[in-house]
Amino acid sequence: MSELLDLAGIFVFALSGALMGVRKRLDAVGMGVLAGMTALGGGVVRDLILNVRPIAFQSLGYVLVPIAATVIVFFFHPHVARVMPAILVLDAAGLGLFCAVGTEKAMEYGLSPLHSALLGVTTAVGGGMLRDVLAGEIPTLLYDRQLYAVPALLGSAVMAGLSSYGWHGWPATLAAALLAFGLRIAAMRFKWRAPLARGVHE
């Protein structure tokens, strides 16, 4: 079940990466690279920091899902773009899932709660940051005006706190994921924005 949820999150992230490739007028290879980086980049970075073989290289599904997302966007990108509101909701769900799972895995490998939370955020937003760099964009992480990294940070912090007090497994993961998901949805719904430096205007 957990692997199916993981693959679902990877699929949604891969769609956003492939769509970025379309907007940048990249060819099919470029779209596939952006899709793969967006979907798998955060998890690969997490596993390399933990000094374990990345899970993306242990299952064929982790390779096939981004390829499938790329093919779908390649042929049907106008239709995919039209359902972006729904994709953004699924993206928020993937954000919540990845930040919680990434934090829990870091705790299992003996990292402190603070470092585990940071690694959970890396899992959730690292792929998007790699996508933006490859596409020649300023990474969203550096101007989190739509509150993307902040929900992931809060979800990761809750996951680390629960794990510290012995709360493990799917109930803790679900609680942390739902918190991050809810905050991200609320940020989109109510257009919450992170503050700019004093004296700096839009």
PDB file of C-alpha atoms in Angstrom:
ATOM      1  CA  MET A   1       0.000   0.000   0.000  1.00  0.00           C
ATOM      2  CA  SER A   2       2.784   2.437   0.938  1.00  0.00           C
ATOM      3  CA  GLU A   3       4.583   1.757  -2.341  1.00  0.00           C
ATOM      4  CA  LEU A   4       1.390   2.439  -4.304  1.00  0.00           C
ATOM      5  CA  LEU A   5       0.984   5.786  -2.539  1.00  0.00           C
ATOM      6  CA  ASP A   6       4.641   6.534  -3.205  1.00  0.00           C
ATOM      7  CA  LEU A   7       4.223   5.784  -6.907  1.00  0.00           C
ATOM      8  CA  ALA A   8       1.082   7.918  -7.040  1.00  0.00           C
ATOM      9  CA  GLY A   9       3.005  10.857  -5.609  1.00  0.00           C
ATOM     10  CA  ILE A  10       5.832  10.240  -8.064  1.00  0.00           C
ATOM     11  CA  PHE A  11       3.362  10.219 -10.956  1.00  0.00           C
ATOM     12  CA  VAL A  12       1.888  13.597 -10.006  1.00  0.00           C
ATOM     13  CA  PHE A  13       5.311  15.173  -9.516  1.00  0.00           C
ATOM     14  CA  ALA A  14       6.428  13.732 -12.854  1.00  0.00           C
ATOM     15  CA  LEU A  15       3.431  15.325 -14.580  1.00  0.00           C
ATOM     16  CA  SER A  16       4.459  18.738 -13.275  1.00  0.00           C
ATOM     17  CA  GLY A  17       8.025  18.197 -14.462  1.00  0.00           C
ATOM     18  CA  ALA A  18       6.931  17.127 -17.934  1.00  0.00           C
ATOM     19  CA  LEU A  19       4.580  20.123 -18.164  1.00  0.00           C
ATOM     20  CA  MET A  20       7.498  22.388 -17.313  1.00  0.00           C
ATOM     21  CA  GLY A  21       9.312  20.792 -20.244  1.00  0.00           C
ATOM     22  CA  VAL A  22       6.401  21.644 -22.533  1.00  0.00           C
ATOM     23  CA  ARG A  23       6.391  25.270 -21.346  1.00  0.00           C
ATOM     24  CA  LYS A  24      10.142  25.459 -21.980  1.00  0.00           C
ATOM     25  CA  ARG A  25       9.652  23.942 -25.451  1.00  0.00           C
ATOM     26  CA  LEU A  26      11.913  20.976 -24.669  1.00  0.00           C
ATOM     27  CA  ASP A  27      11.902  17.780 -26.711  1.00  0.00           C
ATOM     28  CA  ALA A  28      10.730  14.409 -25.429  1.00  0.00           C
ATOM     29  CA  VAL A  29      14.108  13.653 -23.837  1.00  0.00           C
ATOM     30  CA  GLY A  30      14.163  16.975 -22.009  1.00  0.00           C
ATOM     31  CA  MET A  31      10.616  16.422 -20.810  1.00  0.00           C
ATOM     32  CA  GLY A  32      11.555  12.993 -19.515  1.00  0.00           C
ATOM     33  CA  VAL A  33      14.595  14.326 -17.672  1.00  0.00           C
ATOM     34  CA  LEU A  34      12.541  17.036 -15.959  1.00  0.00           C
ATOM     35  CA  ALA A  35       9.802  14.540 -15.110  1.00  0.00           C
ATOM     36  CA  GLY A  36      12.297  12.098 -13.597  1.00  0.00           C
ATOM     37  CA  MET A  37      14.167  14.761 -11.660  1.00  0.00           C
ATOM     38  CA  THR A  38      10.960  16.230 -10.248  1.00  0.00           C
ATOM     39  CA  ALA A  39       9.557  12.880  -9.250  1.00  0.00           C
ATOM     40  CA  LEU A  40      12.675  11.161  -7.916  1.00  0.00           C
ATOM     41  CA  GLY A  41      15.207  13.878  -7.141  1.00  0.00           C
ATOM     42  CA  GLY A  42      14.175  14.554  -3.544  1.00  0.00           C
ATOM     43  CA  GLY A  43      14.110  10.879  -2.591  1.00  0.00           C
ATOM     44  CA  VAL A  44      17.458  10.198  -4.257  1.00  0.00           C
ATOM     45  CA  VAL A  45      19.094  13.108  -2.414  1.00  0.00           C
ATOM     46  CA  ARG A  46      17.597  11.871   0.864  1.00  0.00           C
ATOM     47  CA  ASP A  47      18.891   8.334   0.383  1.00  0.00           C
ATOM     48  CA  LEU A  48      22.352   9.531  -0.633  1.00  0.00           C
ATOM     49  CA  ILE A  49      22.539  11.644   2.541  1.00  0.00           C
ATOM     50  CA  LEU A  50      21.489   8.575   4.541  1.00  0.00           C
ATOM     51  CA  ASN A  51      24.186   6.591   2.716  1.00  0.00           C
ATOM     52  CA  VAL A  52      21.781   3.959   1.412  1.00  0.00           C
ATOM     53  CA  ARG A  53      21.047   2.803  -2.118  1.00  0.00           C
ATOM     54  CA  PRO A  54      18.281   5.063  -3.457  1.00  0.00           C
ATOM     55  CA  ILE A  55      14.925   3.316  -3.500  1.00  0.00           C
ATOM     56  CA  ALA A  56      14.386   4.674  -7.021  1.00  0.00           C
ATOM     57  CA  PHE A  57      17.039   2.172  -8.193  1.00  0.00           C
ATOM     58  CA  GLN A  58      15.511  -0.809  -6.420  1.00  0.00           C
ATOM     59  CA  SER A  59      12.140  -1.015  -8.182  1.00  0.00           C
ATOM     60  CA  LEU A  60      11.282  -0.846 -11.866  1.00  0.00           C
ATOM     61  CA  GLY A  61       8.103   1.079 -11.081  1.00  0.00           C
ATOM     62  CA  TYR A  62      10.070   4.109  -9.967  1.00  0.00           C
ATOM     63  CA  VAL A  63      11.507   4.362 -13.474  1.00  0.00           C
ATOM     64  CA  LEU A  64       8.401   3.423 -15.451  1.00  0.00           C
ATOM     65  CA  VAL A  65       6.032   5.842 -13.703  1.00  0.00           C
ATOM     66  CA  PRO A  66       7.913   9.034 -14.718  1.00  0.00           C
ATOM     67  CA  ILE A  67       8.216   7.644 -18.265  1.00  0.00           C
ATOM     68  CA  ALA A  68       4.462   7.018 -18.361  1.00  0.00           C
ATOM     69  CA  ALA A  69       3.778  10.545 -17.094  1.00  0.00           C
ATOM     70  CA  THR A  70       6.062  11.954 -19.797  1.00  0.00           C
ATOM     71  CA  VAL A  71       4.280  10.012 -22.535  1.00  0.00           C
ATOM     72  CA  ILE A  72       0.888  11.228 -21.316  1.00  0.00           C
ATOM     73  CA  VAL A  73       2.009  14.869 -21.254  1.00  0.00           C
ATOM     74  CA  PHE A  74       3.803  14.522 -24.609  1.00  0.00           C
ATOM     75  CA  PHE A  75       0.611  13.516 -26.407  1.00  0.00           C
ATOM     76  CA  PHE A  76      -2.091  15.142 -24.263  1.00  0.00           C
ATOM     77  CA  HIS A  77      -0.477  18.197 -22.633  1.00  0.00           C
ATOM     78  CA  PRO A  78      -3.367  20.580 -23.499  1.00  0.00           C
ATOM     79  CA  HIS A  79      -5.781  18.268 -21.670  1.00  0.00           C
ATOM     80  CA  VAL A  80      -3.385  17.800 -18.742  1.00  0.00           C
ATOM     81  CA  ALA A  81      -2.950  21.563 -18.457  1.00  0.00           C
ATOM     82  CA  ARG A  82      -6.723  22.003 -18.299  1.00  0.00           C
ATOM     83  CA  VAL A  83      -6.992  19.736 -15.255  1.00  0.00           C
ATOM     84  CA  MET A  84      -4.142  21.505 -13.428  1.00  0.00           C
ATOM     85  CA  PRO A  85      -6.394  22.457 -10.471  1.00  0.00           C
ATOM     86  CA  ALA A  86      -6.959  18.765  -9.800  1.00  0.00           C
ATOM     87  CA  ILE A  87      -3.277  18.019 -10.330  1.00  0.00           C
ATOM     88  CA  LEU A  88      -2.349  20.737  -7.821  1.00  0.00           C
ATOM     89  CA  VAL A  89      -4.560  19.033  -5.233  1.00  0.00           C
ATOM     90  CA  LEU A  90      -2.826  15.720  -5.916  1.00  0.00           C
ATOM     91  CA  ASP A  91       0.521  17.521  -5.822  1.00  0.00           C
ATOM     92  CA  ALA A  92      -0.352  18.810  -2.344  1.00  0.00           C
ATOM     93  CA  ALA A  93      -1.140  15.238  -1.308  1.00  0.00           C
ATOM     94  CA  GLY A  94       2.220  14.099  -2.685  1.00  0.00           C
ATOM     95  CA  LEU A  95       3.948  16.908  -0.795  1.00  0.00           C
ATOM     96  CA  GLY A  96       2.377  15.790   2.461  1.00  0.00           C
ATOM     97  CA  LEU A  97       3.144  12.133   1.868  1.00  0.00           C
ATOM     98  CA  PHE A  98       6.768  12.680   0.861  1.00  0.00           C
ATOM     99  CA  CYS A  99       7.629  15.036   3.724  1.00  0.00           C
ATOM    100  CA  ALA A 100       6.202  12.577   6.262  1.00  0.00           C
ATOM    101  CA  VAL A 101       7.786   9.478   4.747  1.00  0.00           C
ATOM    102  CA  GLY A 102      11.144  11.214   4.271  1.00  0.00           C
ATOM    103  CA  THR A 103      11.201  12.360   7.892  1.00  0.00           C
ATOM    104  CA  GLU A 104      10.239   8.946   9.213  1.00  0.00           C
ATOM    105  CA  LYS A 105      12.965   7.246   7.185  1.00  0.00           C
ATOM    106  CA  ALA A 106      15.568   9.708   8.473  1.00  0.00           C
ATOM    107  CA  MET A 107      14.466   9.036  12.063  1.00  0.00           C
ATOM    108  CA  GLU A 108      14.783   5.290  11.454  1.00  0.00           C
ATOM    109  CA  TYR A 109      18.401   5.841  10.381  1.00  0.00           C
ATOM    110  CA  GLY A 110      19.229   7.620  13.619  1.00  0.00           C
ATOM    111  CA  LEU A 111      19.153  11.284  12.631  1.00  0.00           C
ATOM    112  CA  SER A 112      18.061  13.852  15.195  1.00  0.00           C
ATOM    113  CA  PRO A 113      14.484  15.159  14.979  1.00  0.00           C
ATOM    114  CA  LEU A 114      15.710  18.486  13.567  1.00  0.00           C
ATOM    115  CA  HIS A 115      17.874  16.889  10.886  1.00  0.00           C
ATOM    116  CA  SER A 116      15.124  14.383  10.093  1.00  0.00           C
ATOM    117  CA  ALA A 117      12.611  17.190   9.562  1.00  0.00           C
ATOM    118  CA  LEU A 118      15.020  19.002   7.255  1.00  0.00           C
ATOM    119  CA  LEU A 119      15.562  15.807   5.302  1.00  0.00           C
ATOM    120  CA  GLY A 120      11.793  15.345   5.096  1.00  0.00           C
ATOM    121  CA  VAL A 121      11.498  18.771   3.489  1.00  0.00           C
ATOM    122  CA  THR A 122      14.320  17.837   1.107  1.00  0.00           C
ATOM    123  CA  THR A 123      12.403  14.717   0.103  1.00  0.00           C
ATOM    124  CA  ALA A 124       9.263  16.739  -0.614  1.00  0.00           C
ATOM    125  CA  VAL A 125      10.700  19.755  -2.436  1.00  0.00           C
ATOM    126  CA  GLY A 126      14.133  18.625  -3.623  1.00  0.00           C
ATOM    127  CA  GLY A 127      12.862  17.277  -6.938  1.00  0.00           C
ATOM    128  CA  GLY A 128      11.057  20.510  -7.727  1.00  0.00           C
ATOM    129  CA  MET A 129      14.203  22.476  -6.940  1.00  0.00           C
ATOM    130  CA  LEU A 130      16.263  20.321  -9.324  1.00  0.00           C
ATOM    131  CA  ARG A 131      13.556  20.744 -11.982  1.00  0.00           C
ATOM    132  CA  ASP A 132      13.648  24.528 -11.678  1.00  0.00           C
ATOM    133  CA  VAL A 133      17.446  24.670 -11.857  1.00  0.00           C
ATOM    134  CA  LEU A 134      17.543  22.465 -14.964  1.00  0.00           C
ATOM    135  CA  ALA A 135      14.767  24.536 -16.561  1.00  0.00           C
ATOM    136  CA  GLY A 136      16.602  27.790 -15.905  1.00  0.00           C
ATOM    137  CA  GLU A 137      14.133  29.041 -13.289  1.00  0.00           C
ATOM    138  CA  ILE A 138      14.754  30.468  -9.831  1.00  0.00           C
ATOM    139  CA  PRO A 139      13.895  27.525  -7.547  1.00  0.00           C
ATOM    140  CA  THR A 140      10.499  27.957  -5.943  1.00  0.00           C
ATOM    141  CA  LEU A 141      12.124  27.059  -2.634  1.00  0.00           C
ATOM    142  CA  LEU A 142      13.979  30.389  -2.694  1.00  0.00           C
ATOM    143  CA  TYR A 143      10.846  32.497  -3.030  1.00  0.00           C
ATOM    144  CA  ASP A 144       8.174  30.459  -1.317  1.00  0.00           C
ATOM    145  CA  ARG A 145       5.473  33.033  -2.007  1.00  0.00           C
ATOM    146  CA  GLN A 146       2.779  30.364  -2.326  1.00  0.00           C
ATOM    147  CA  LEU A 147       3.714  28.510   0.848  1.00  0.00           C
ATOM    148  CA  TYR A 148       4.987  25.260  -0.635  1.00  0.00           C
ATOM    149  CA  ALA A 149       8.023  24.513   1.502  1.00  0.00           C
ATOM    150  CA  VAL A 150       6.408  25.840   4.698  1.00  0.00           C
ATOM    151  CA  PRO A 151       3.643  23.192   4.812  1.00  0.00           C
ATOM    152  CA  ALA A 152       6.275  20.531   4.123  1.00  0.00           C
ATOM    153  CA  LEU A 153       8.404  21.887   6.980  1.00  0.00           C
ATOM    154  CA  LEU A 154       5.510  21.866   9.432  1.00  0.00           C
ATOM    155  CA  GLY A 155       4.446  18.385   8.362  1.00  0.00           C
ATOM    156  CA  SER A 156       8.012  17.135   8.735  1.00  0.00           C
ATOM    157  CA  ALA A 157       8.310  18.753  12.172  1.00  0.00           C
ATOM    158  CA  VAL A 158       5.137  17.035  13.347  1.00  0.00           C
ATOM    159  CA  MET A 159       6.364  13.696  11.990  1.00  0.00           C
ATOM    160  CA  ALA A 160       9.700  14.102  13.757  1.00  0.00           C
ATOM    161  CA  GLY A 161       7.946  15.030  16.993  1.00  0.00           C
ATOM    162  CA  LEU A 162       5.594  12.058  16.839  1.00  0.00           C
ATOM    163  CA  SER A 163       8.463   9.681  16.091  1.00  0.00           C
ATOM    164  CA  SER A 164      10.440  11.099  19.016  1.00  0.00           C
ATOM    165  CA  TYR A 165       7.602  10.131  21.345  1.00  0.00           C
ATOM    166  CA  GLY A 166       7.288   6.640  19.934  1.00  0.00           C
ATOM    167  CA  TRP A 167       4.455   7.237  17.460  1.00  0.00           C
ATOM    168  CA  HIS A 168       5.389   5.297  14.334  1.00  0.00           C
ATOM    169  CA  GLY A 169       3.650   3.666  11.391  1.00  0.00           C
ATOM    170  CA  TRP A 170       0.769   4.805   9.245  1.00  0.00           C
ATOM    171  CA  PRO A 171      -1.203   6.760  11.923  1.00  0.00           C
ATOM    172  CA  ALA A 172       1.709   9.146  12.502  1.00  0.00           C
ATOM    173  CA  THR A 173       2.510   9.346   8.793  1.00  0.00           C
ATOM    174  CA  LEU A 174      -1.126  10.075   7.974  1.00  0.00           C
ATOM    175  CA  ALA A 175      -1.389  12.799  10.618  1.00  0.00           C
ATOM    176  CA  ALA A 176       1.737  14.598   9.420  1.00  0.00           C
ATOM    177  CA  ALA A 177       0.818  14.193   5.751  1.00  0.00           C
ATOM    178  CA  LEU A 178      -2.699  15.527   6.327  1.00  0.00           C
ATOM    179  CA  LEU A 179      -1.327  18.568   8.136  1.00  0.00           C
ATOM    180  CA  ALA A 180       1.009  19.451   5.278  1.00  0.00           C
ATOM    181  CA  PHE A 181      -1.729  18.716   2.729  1.00  0.00           C
ATOM    182  CA  GLY A 182      -4.282  20.859   4.546  1.00  0.00           C
ATOM    183  CA  LEU A 183      -1.916  23.806   4.903  1.00  0.00           C
ATOM    184  CA  ARG A 184      -0.946  23.645   1.244  1.00  0.00           C
ATOM    185  CA  ILE A 185      -4.594  23.522   0.136  1.00  0.00           C
ATOM    186  CA  ALA A 186      -5.449  26.411   2.458  1.00  0.00           C
ATOM    187  CA  ALA A 187      -2.528  28.435   1.082  1.00  0.00           C
ATOM    188  CA  MET A 188      -3.813  27.930  -2.456  1.00  0.00           C
ATOM    189  CA  ARG A 189      -7.428  28.591  -1.480  1.00  0.00           C
ATOM    190  CA  PHE A 190      -6.811  31.753   0.524  1.00  0.00           C
ATOM    191  CA  LYS A 191      -3.707  32.889  -1.403  1.00  0.00           C
ATOM    192  CA  TRP A 192      -1.489  32.921   1.661  1.00  0.00           C
ATOM    193  CA  ARG A 193       1.969  34.296   0.948  1.00  0.00           C
ATOM    194  CA  ALA A 194       5.258  34.299   2.804  1.00  0.00           C
ATOM    195  CA  PRO A 195       6.370  37.827   3.791  1.00  0.00           C
ATOM    196  CA  LEU A 196       8.987  39.763   1.866  1.00  0.00           C
ATOM    197  CA  ALA A 197      11.838  41.602   3.568  1.00  0.00           C
ATOM    198  CA  ARG A 198      10.888  44.871   5.260  1.00  0.00           C
ATOM    199  CA  GLY A 199      10.533  47.665   2.749  1.00  0.00           C
ATOM    200  CA  VAL A 200      10.412  45.333  -0.244  1.00  0.00           C
ATOM    201  CA  HIS A 201       7.206  45.431  -2.257  1.00  0.00           C
ATOM    202  CA  GLU A 202       5.703  43.149  -4.884  1.00  0.00           C
TER     203      GLU A 202
END
